[in-house]
């Protein structure tokens, strides 16, 4: 399959609406003055937000269409296929690497993580957002003997890989990255994951608190802050 052509067509059809709450959870780990790489930055919405916070932001993406749109926002973006190419940056080049719900789309996720770790300086931070395959709804589906592909959920048909927190801790530790913080994003707008009564009012507010308390059970996405060990 030609993934570059696929995602060019994908971004030609997709607008610029993103989960602002989730992006805010990612952005809070970036400080003014940080040199930041967003890997697979898409059309550059989050990258531009980080730049507005005072960070020095560089982006890469598999899709030429996504790179064009990111560059139109003023993001220093370049086209890189991480399944086949290394990142075009020297080792220890960045204070922060951000990956916003992208590793699950990669064929070679090990190479992807290797490159993210390589370009981080010692004591640098990886901010990694990954769909949570251990979400309670997915557990319920599995208990009933099903694994349905449901759009915008951890089982979205676009996902090639599936992860839980223990798996991620192990993968990151093997690359010298220690997880310091685990957060969660509920994404209550996803109708395929939540009943209607849970997505509004007091029930929604309670669920958001539960997600921050136990992200591995209630979060649609896990947001990990991992730090590269200092030699």
Tab-separated table of C-alpha atoms in Angstrom:
chain	number	residue	atom	x	y	z
A	1	UNK	CA	0.000	0.000	0.000
A	2	UNK	CA	1.205	3.512	-0.826
A	3	UNK	CA	0.778	5.187	2.564
A	4	UNK	CA	2.055	8.532	1.298
A	5	UNK	CA	-0.644	8.703	-1.378
A	6	UNK	CA	-3.248	7.467	1.106
A	7	UNK	CA	-2.502	10.202	3.630
A	8	UNK	CA	-2.222	12.855	0.938
A	9	UNK	CA	-5.796	11.984	-0.018
A	10	UNK	CA	-6.786	11.809	3.670
A	11	UNK	CA	-5.543	15.331	4.441
A	12	UNK	CA	-7.126	16.722	1.292
A	13	UNK	CA	-10.473	15.668	2.771
A	14	UNK	CA	-9.890	16.544	6.439
A	15	UNK	CA	-10.410	19.989	7.920
A	16	UNK	CA	-8.603	21.647	10.801
A	17	UNK	CA	-10.954	20.689	13.633
A	18	UNK	CA	-9.103	18.859	16.395
A	19	UNK	CA	-9.772	17.954	20.024
A	20	UNK	CA	-8.649	21.184	21.685
A	21	UNK	CA	-8.868	19.715	25.178
A	22	UNK	CA	-6.501	16.884	24.238
A	23	UNK	CA	-4.111	19.261	22.516
A	24	UNK	CA	-4.120	21.403	25.650
A	25	UNK	CA	-3.036	18.416	27.735
A	26	UNK	CA	-0.103	17.926	25.370
A	27	UNK	CA	0.790	21.607	25.137
A	28	UNK	CA	1.153	22.034	28.884
A	29	UNK	CA	4.322	19.915	28.750
A	30	UNK	CA	6.039	22.418	26.433
A	31	UNK	CA	7.661	25.588	27.745
A	32	UNK	CA	8.615	28.839	26.076
A	33	UNK	CA	12.122	28.539	24.628
A	34	UNK	CA	11.973	24.750	24.218
A	35	UNK	CA	13.268	23.401	20.924
A	36	UNK	CA	10.441	21.072	19.901
A	37	UNK	CA	9.972	18.442	17.216
A	38	UNK	CA	6.448	17.284	16.446
A	39	UNK	CA	6.696	13.996	14.601
A	40	UNK	CA	3.866	13.405	12.106
A	41	UNK	CA	2.501	16.888	12.692
A	42	UNK	CA	-0.353	16.677	10.185
A	43	UNK	CA	-1.543	20.126	9.041
A	44	UNK	CA	0.364	21.803	11.865
A	45	UNK	CA	-2.465	22.876	14.163
A	46	UNK	CA	-0.762	21.713	17.377
A	47	UNK	CA	2.696	22.763	16.139
A	48	UNK	CA	1.425	26.300	15.532
A	49	UNK	CA	-0.134	26.336	19.000
A	50	UNK	CA	3.190	25.349	20.570
A	51	UNK	CA	4.953	28.084	18.598
A	52	UNK	CA	2.437	30.608	19.950
A	53	UNK	CA	3.512	29.519	23.447
A	54	UNK	CA	7.064	30.594	22.618
A	55	UNK	CA	8.572	27.229	21.644
A	56	UNK	CA	10.868	26.780	18.635
A	57	UNK	CA	8.928	24.173	16.672
A	58	UNK	CA	9.919	21.889	13.803
A	59	UNK	CA	7.555	19.352	12.264
A	60	UNK	CA	7.697	16.294	10.019
A	61	UNK	CA	4.989	14.301	8.291
A	62	UNK	CA	4.651	11.443	5.824
A	63	UNK	CA	2.171	13.397	3.694
A	64	UNK	CA	3.244	16.157	1.317
A	65	UNK	CA	-0.251	17.621	1.617
A	66	UNK	CA	0.015	17.774	5.423
A	67	UNK	CA	3.467	19.392	5.166
A	68	UNK	CA	2.133	21.997	2.727
A	69	UNK	CA	-0.682	22.920	5.112
A	70	UNK	CA	1.680	23.043	8.104
A	71	UNK	CA	4.077	25.300	6.211
A	72	UNK	CA	1.156	27.591	5.326
A	73	UNK	CA	0.727	28.053	9.086
A	74	UNK	CA	4.327	29.109	9.426
A	75	UNK	CA	5.568	25.749	10.756
A	76	UNK	CA	9.062	24.648	9.690
A	77	UNK	CA	7.850	21.284	8.365
A	78	UNK	CA	9.445	18.675	6.109
A	79	UNK	CA	8.320	15.404	4.574
A	80	UNK	CA	9.708	12.269	6.265
A	81	UNK	CA	8.495	8.659	6.070
A	82	UNK	CA	9.629	7.253	9.425
A	83	UNK	CA	8.885	3.700	8.327
A	84	UNK	CA	11.712	4.024	5.789
A	85	UNK	CA	13.790	7.094	6.657
A	86	UNK	CA	15.556	8.444	9.719
A	87	UNK	CA	14.657	11.867	11.029
A	88	UNK	CA	16.855	14.470	9.263
A	89	UNK	CA	18.242	15.829	12.529
A	90	UNK	CA	21.384	15.214	14.541
A	91	UNK	CA	21.280	13.233	17.767
A	92	UNK	CA	20.310	15.189	20.882
A	93	UNK	CA	18.838	18.069	18.855
A	94	UNK	CA	15.591	18.702	20.740
A	95	UNK	CA	14.373	19.475	24.249
A	96	UNK	CA	10.960	17.957	23.520
A	97	UNK	CA	9.573	15.507	20.972
A	98	UNK	CA	5.784	15.434	20.609
A	99	UNK	CA	3.845	12.563	19.026
A	100	UNK	CA	0.099	13.176	18.979
A	101	UNK	CA	-1.775	9.938	18.272
A	102	UNK	CA	0.548	8.807	15.472
A	103	UNK	CA	2.590	5.774	16.550
A	104	UNK	CA	-0.461	3.541	16.070
A	105	UNK	CA	-0.415	4.394	12.348
A	106	UNK	CA	3.193	3.333	11.780
A	107	UNK	CA	4.242	-0.026	10.364
A	108	UNK	CA	7.612	-0.017	12.151
A	109	UNK	CA	6.758	1.498	15.528
A	110	UNK	CA	10.110	0.380	16.944
A	111	UNK	CA	12.017	2.460	14.398
A	112	UNK	CA	9.674	5.372	15.125
A	113	UNK	CA	10.484	5.270	18.846
A	114	UNK	CA	14.193	4.752	18.165
A	115	UNK	CA	14.264	7.971	16.166
A	116	UNK	CA	12.257	9.918	18.731
A	117	UNK	CA	14.726	8.860	21.440
A	118	UNK	CA	17.790	9.531	19.266
A	119	UNK	CA	16.997	13.191	18.611
A	120	UNK	CA	16.164	13.944	22.263
A	121	UNK	CA	18.899	15.577	24.289
A	122	UNK	CA	19.796	14.009	27.661
A	123	UNK	CA	17.058	14.906	30.136
A	124	UNK	CA	14.812	15.768	27.165
A	125	UNK	CA	11.099	14.963	27.210
A	126	UNK	CA	8.944	12.798	24.986
A	127	UNK	CA	5.257	13.743	25.023
A	128	UNK	CA	3.422	10.743	23.614
A	129	UNK	CA	-0.326	10.489	23.004
A	130	UNK	CA	-1.558	6.987	22.161
A	131	UNK	CA	-5.070	5.490	21.897
A	132	UNK	CA	-5.784	3.417	24.999
A	133	UNK	CA	-6.630	-0.138	23.967
A	134	UNK	CA	-7.470	-0.913	27.619
A	135	UNK	CA	-10.356	1.600	27.667
A	136	UNK	CA	-13.351	0.156	29.540
A	137	UNK	CA	-15.485	0.042	26.396
A	138	UNK	CA	-12.864	-1.979	24.508
A	139	UNK	CA	-12.591	-4.336	27.492
A	140	UNK	CA	-16.377	-4.768	27.393
A	141	UNK	CA	-16.320	-5.527	23.688
A	142	UNK	CA	-13.620	-8.152	24.215
A	143	UNK	CA	-15.487	-9.729	27.135
A	144	UNK	CA	-18.418	-10.171	24.753
A	145	UNK	CA	-16.093	-11.780	22.206
A	146	UNK	CA	-15.908	-8.853	19.779
A	147	UNK	CA	-13.252	-6.457	18.474
A	148	UNK	CA	-15.235	-4.020	16.309
A	149	UNK	CA	-13.479	-1.357	14.265
A	150	UNK	CA	-15.222	1.831	15.398
A	151	UNK	CA	-14.256	5.227	14.003
A	152	UNK	CA	-12.455	7.641	16.354
A	153	UNK	CA	-12.041	4.985	19.068
A	154	UNK	CA	-8.942	2.989	20.080
A	155	UNK	CA	-10.085	0.382	17.532
A	156	UNK	CA	-10.358	2.816	14.599
A	157	UNK	CA	-9.740	0.993	11.310
A	158	UNK	CA	-6.845	3.340	10.495
A	159	UNK	CA	-4.824	1.988	13.435
A	160	UNK	CA	-2.191	-0.578	12.548
A	161	UNK	CA	-0.900	-1.072	16.116
A	162	UNK	CA	-2.538	-1.301	19.534
A	163	UNK	CA	-0.978	-0.379	22.881
A	164	UNK	CA	-1.629	-0.452	26.621
A	165	UNK	CA	0.304	1.367	29.349
A	166	UNK	CA	2.501	-1.587	30.465
A	167	UNK	CA	3.506	-2.187	26.835
A	168	UNK	CA	4.395	1.471	26.370
A	169	UNK	CA	6.437	1.602	29.575
A	170	UNK	CA	8.442	-1.397	28.404
A	171	UNK	CA	8.987	-0.014	24.895
A	172	UNK	CA	10.140	3.347	26.214
A	173	UNK	CA	12.361	1.900	28.941
A	174	UNK	CA	14.181	-0.133	26.303
A	175	UNK	CA	15.121	3.156	24.653
A	176	UNK	CA	16.300	4.931	27.781
A	177	UNK	CA	13.033	6.787	28.362
A	178	UNK	CA	11.437	6.691	31.811
A	179	UNK	CA	7.722	7.488	32.106
A	180	UNK	CA	7.275	10.249	34.685
A	181	UNK	CA	3.602	11.077	34.244
A	182	UNK	CA	0.508	9.419	32.791
A	183	UNK	CA	-2.579	11.430	31.941
A	184	UNK	CA	-5.696	10.695	29.945
A	185	UNK	CA	-8.013	12.368	27.480
A	186	UNK	CA	-11.643	11.278	27.550
A	187	UNK	CA	-12.696	12.645	24.132
A	188	UNK	CA	-16.367	12.555	25.090
A	189	UNK	CA	-17.330	13.807	21.633
A	190	UNK	CA	-16.781	10.251	20.306
A	191	UNK	CA	-20.313	8.887	19.972
A	192	UNK	CA	-19.040	5.423	19.048
A	193	UNK	CA	-17.386	5.077	22.456
A	194	UNK	CA	-19.820	6.689	24.903
A	195	UNK	CA	-23.607	6.614	25.357
A	196	UNK	CA	-25.331	9.959	24.797
A	197	UNK	CA	-26.198	10.510	28.484
A	198	UNK	CA	-22.506	10.320	29.434
A	199	UNK	CA	-21.381	12.970	26.980
A	200	UNK	CA	-23.106	16.002	28.505
A	201	UNK	CA	-23.924	17.797	31.737
A	202	UNK	CA	-22.882	16.612	35.163
A	203	UNK	CA	-22.194	13.080	33.949
A	204	UNK	CA	-19.600	14.419	31.503
A	205	UNK	CA	-17.903	16.492	34.201
A	206	UNK	CA	-17.695	13.500	36.516
A	207	UNK	CA	-16.328	11.329	33.710
A	208	UNK	CA	-13.613	13.870	32.918
A	209	UNK	CA	-12.483	13.720	36.562
A	210	UNK	CA	-12.494	9.928	36.476
A	211	UNK	CA	-10.332	10.027	33.356
A	212	UNK	CA	-7.691	12.156	35.043
A	213	UNK	CA	-7.808	9.849	38.102
A	214	UNK	CA	-7.635	6.521	36.222
A	215	UNK	CA	-6.605	7.208	32.612
A	216	UNK	CA	-5.853	3.560	31.838
A	217	UNK	CA	-9.509	2.658	32.382
A	218	UNK	CA	-11.454	5.766	31.399
A	219	UNK	CA	-9.246	7.599	28.882
A	220	UNK	CA	-9.745	7.166	25.178
A	221	UNK	CA	-6.130	8.315	24.867
A	222	UNK	CA	-3.136	7.961	27.148
A	223	UNK	CA	-0.790	10.940	27.362
A	224	UNK	CA	2.678	9.995	28.605
A	225	UNK	CA	5.497	12.266	29.647
A	226	UNK	CA	8.779	10.363	29.449
A	227	UNK	CA	12.274	11.671	30.100
A	228	UNK	CA	15.491	10.552	28.452
A	229	UNK	CA	18.070	9.407	30.958
A	230	UNK	CA	21.103	11.583	31.544
A	231	UNK	CA	24.353	9.663	30.892
